[in-house]
């Protein structure tokens, strides 16, 4: 599902025994693979990145994801 996006999997080893892990699903965490609640501020951050993206010319319906700013086409 990430083919052609530049996103690669990360290796993760459980650091110690724990009952609950909050694994990030939005992929914007600053502490992968754990969730640091960055997603709360994503709407404004993503809009700012999109506005200043140097790859705007690639923002077409055939682009799955801009790895520079996070832009995705509206489906």
Short mmCIF file of C-alpha atoms in Angstrom, two decimals:
data_model
loop_
_atom_site.label_atom_id
_atom_site.label_comp_id
_atom_site.label_asym_id
_atom_site.label_seq_id
_atom_site.Cartn_x
_atom_site.Cartn_y
_atom_site.Cartn_z
CA UNK A 1 0.00 0.00 0.00
CA UNK A 2 3.01 2.31 0.39
CA UNK A 3 4.49 1.47 -3.03
CA UNK A 4 5.77 4.59 -4.74
CA UNK A 5 5.34 6.83 -1.68
CA UNK A 6 8.86 6.72 -0.21
CA UNK A 7 7.49 5.43 3.11
CA UNK A 8 9.46 2.50 4.50
CA UNK A 9 8.69 0.21 7.45
CA UNK A 10 10.66 0.65 10.66
CA UNK A 11 12.04 -2.15 12.81
CA UNK A 12 10.60 -2.16 16.32
CA UNK A 13 11.59 -4.22 19.35
CA UNK A 14 9.46 -4.19 22.50
CA UNK A 15 11.73 -2.37 25.00
CA UNK A 16 10.29 -3.93 28.14
CA UNK A 17 7.20 -5.71 29.37
CA UNK A 18 4.20 -3.43 29.32
CA UNK A 19 0.44 -3.91 29.28
CA UNK A 20 -0.46 -1.10 26.86
CA UNK A 21 1.38 0.39 23.90
CA UNK A 22 0.01 3.30 21.92
CA UNK A 23 1.22 2.64 18.40
CA UNK A 24 0.92 5.56 15.99
CA UNK A 25 -1.49 5.04 13.11
CA UNK A 26 -1.30 8.52 11.58
CA UNK A 27 2.47 8.20 10.88
CA UNK A 28 3.18 11.77 11.97
CA UNK A 29 4.59 10.96 15.41
CA UNK A 30 7.96 12.38 16.43
CA UNK A 31 8.62 9.19 18.42
CA UNK A 32 7.92 6.22 16.08
CA UNK A 33 6.34 3.77 16.46
CA UNK A 34 4.65 5.27 19.53
CA UNK A 35 1.82 7.82 19.45
CA UNK A 36 2.80 11.22 20.87
CA UNK A 37 -0.57 12.88 20.06
CA UNK A 38 0.91 14.89 17.17
CA UNK A 39 -2.29 14.09 15.25
CA UNK A 40 -4.17 16.61 17.40
CA UNK A 41 -2.36 19.46 15.61
CA UNK A 42 -2.21 17.88 12.15
CA UNK A 43 -4.89 19.91 10.37
CA UNK A 44 -3.06 23.23 10.75
CA UNK A 45 0.42 21.74 10.29
CA UNK A 46 -0.55 19.87 7.13
CA UNK A 47 -2.27 22.93 5.66
CA UNK A 48 0.86 25.01 6.32
CA UNK A 49 3.11 22.36 4.73
CA UNK A 50 0.83 22.09 1.69
CA UNK A 51 0.87 25.86 1.20
CA UNK A 52 4.69 25.96 1.14
CA UNK A 53 5.36 22.60 -0.58
CA UNK A 54 8.09 22.69 -3.23
CA UNK A 55 6.50 19.72 -5.05
CA UNK A 56 3.10 21.31 -5.78
CA UNK A 57 3.50 20.54 -9.48
CA UNK A 58 3.26 16.82 -8.61
CA UNK A 59 -0.03 17.23 -6.73
CA UNK A 60 -2.22 15.48 -9.29
CA UNK A 61 -4.90 12.81 -9.06
CA UNK A 62 -2.29 10.18 -10.03
CA UNK A 63 -0.07 11.05 -7.05
CA UNK A 64 -0.92 8.83 -4.08
CA UNK A 65 0.96 10.86 -1.47
CA UNK A 66 3.38 13.78 -1.46
CA UNK A 67 6.19 12.73 0.88
CA UNK A 68 7.23 16.38 1.27
CA UNK A 69 3.99 17.82 2.67
CA UNK A 70 1.52 14.96 3.17
CA UNK A 71 -0.85 15.97 0.37
CA UNK A 72 -3.22 13.24 -0.85
CA UNK A 73 -5.79 13.54 -3.64
CA UNK A 74 -9.47 13.73 -2.76
CA UNK A 75 -11.02 10.40 -3.68
#
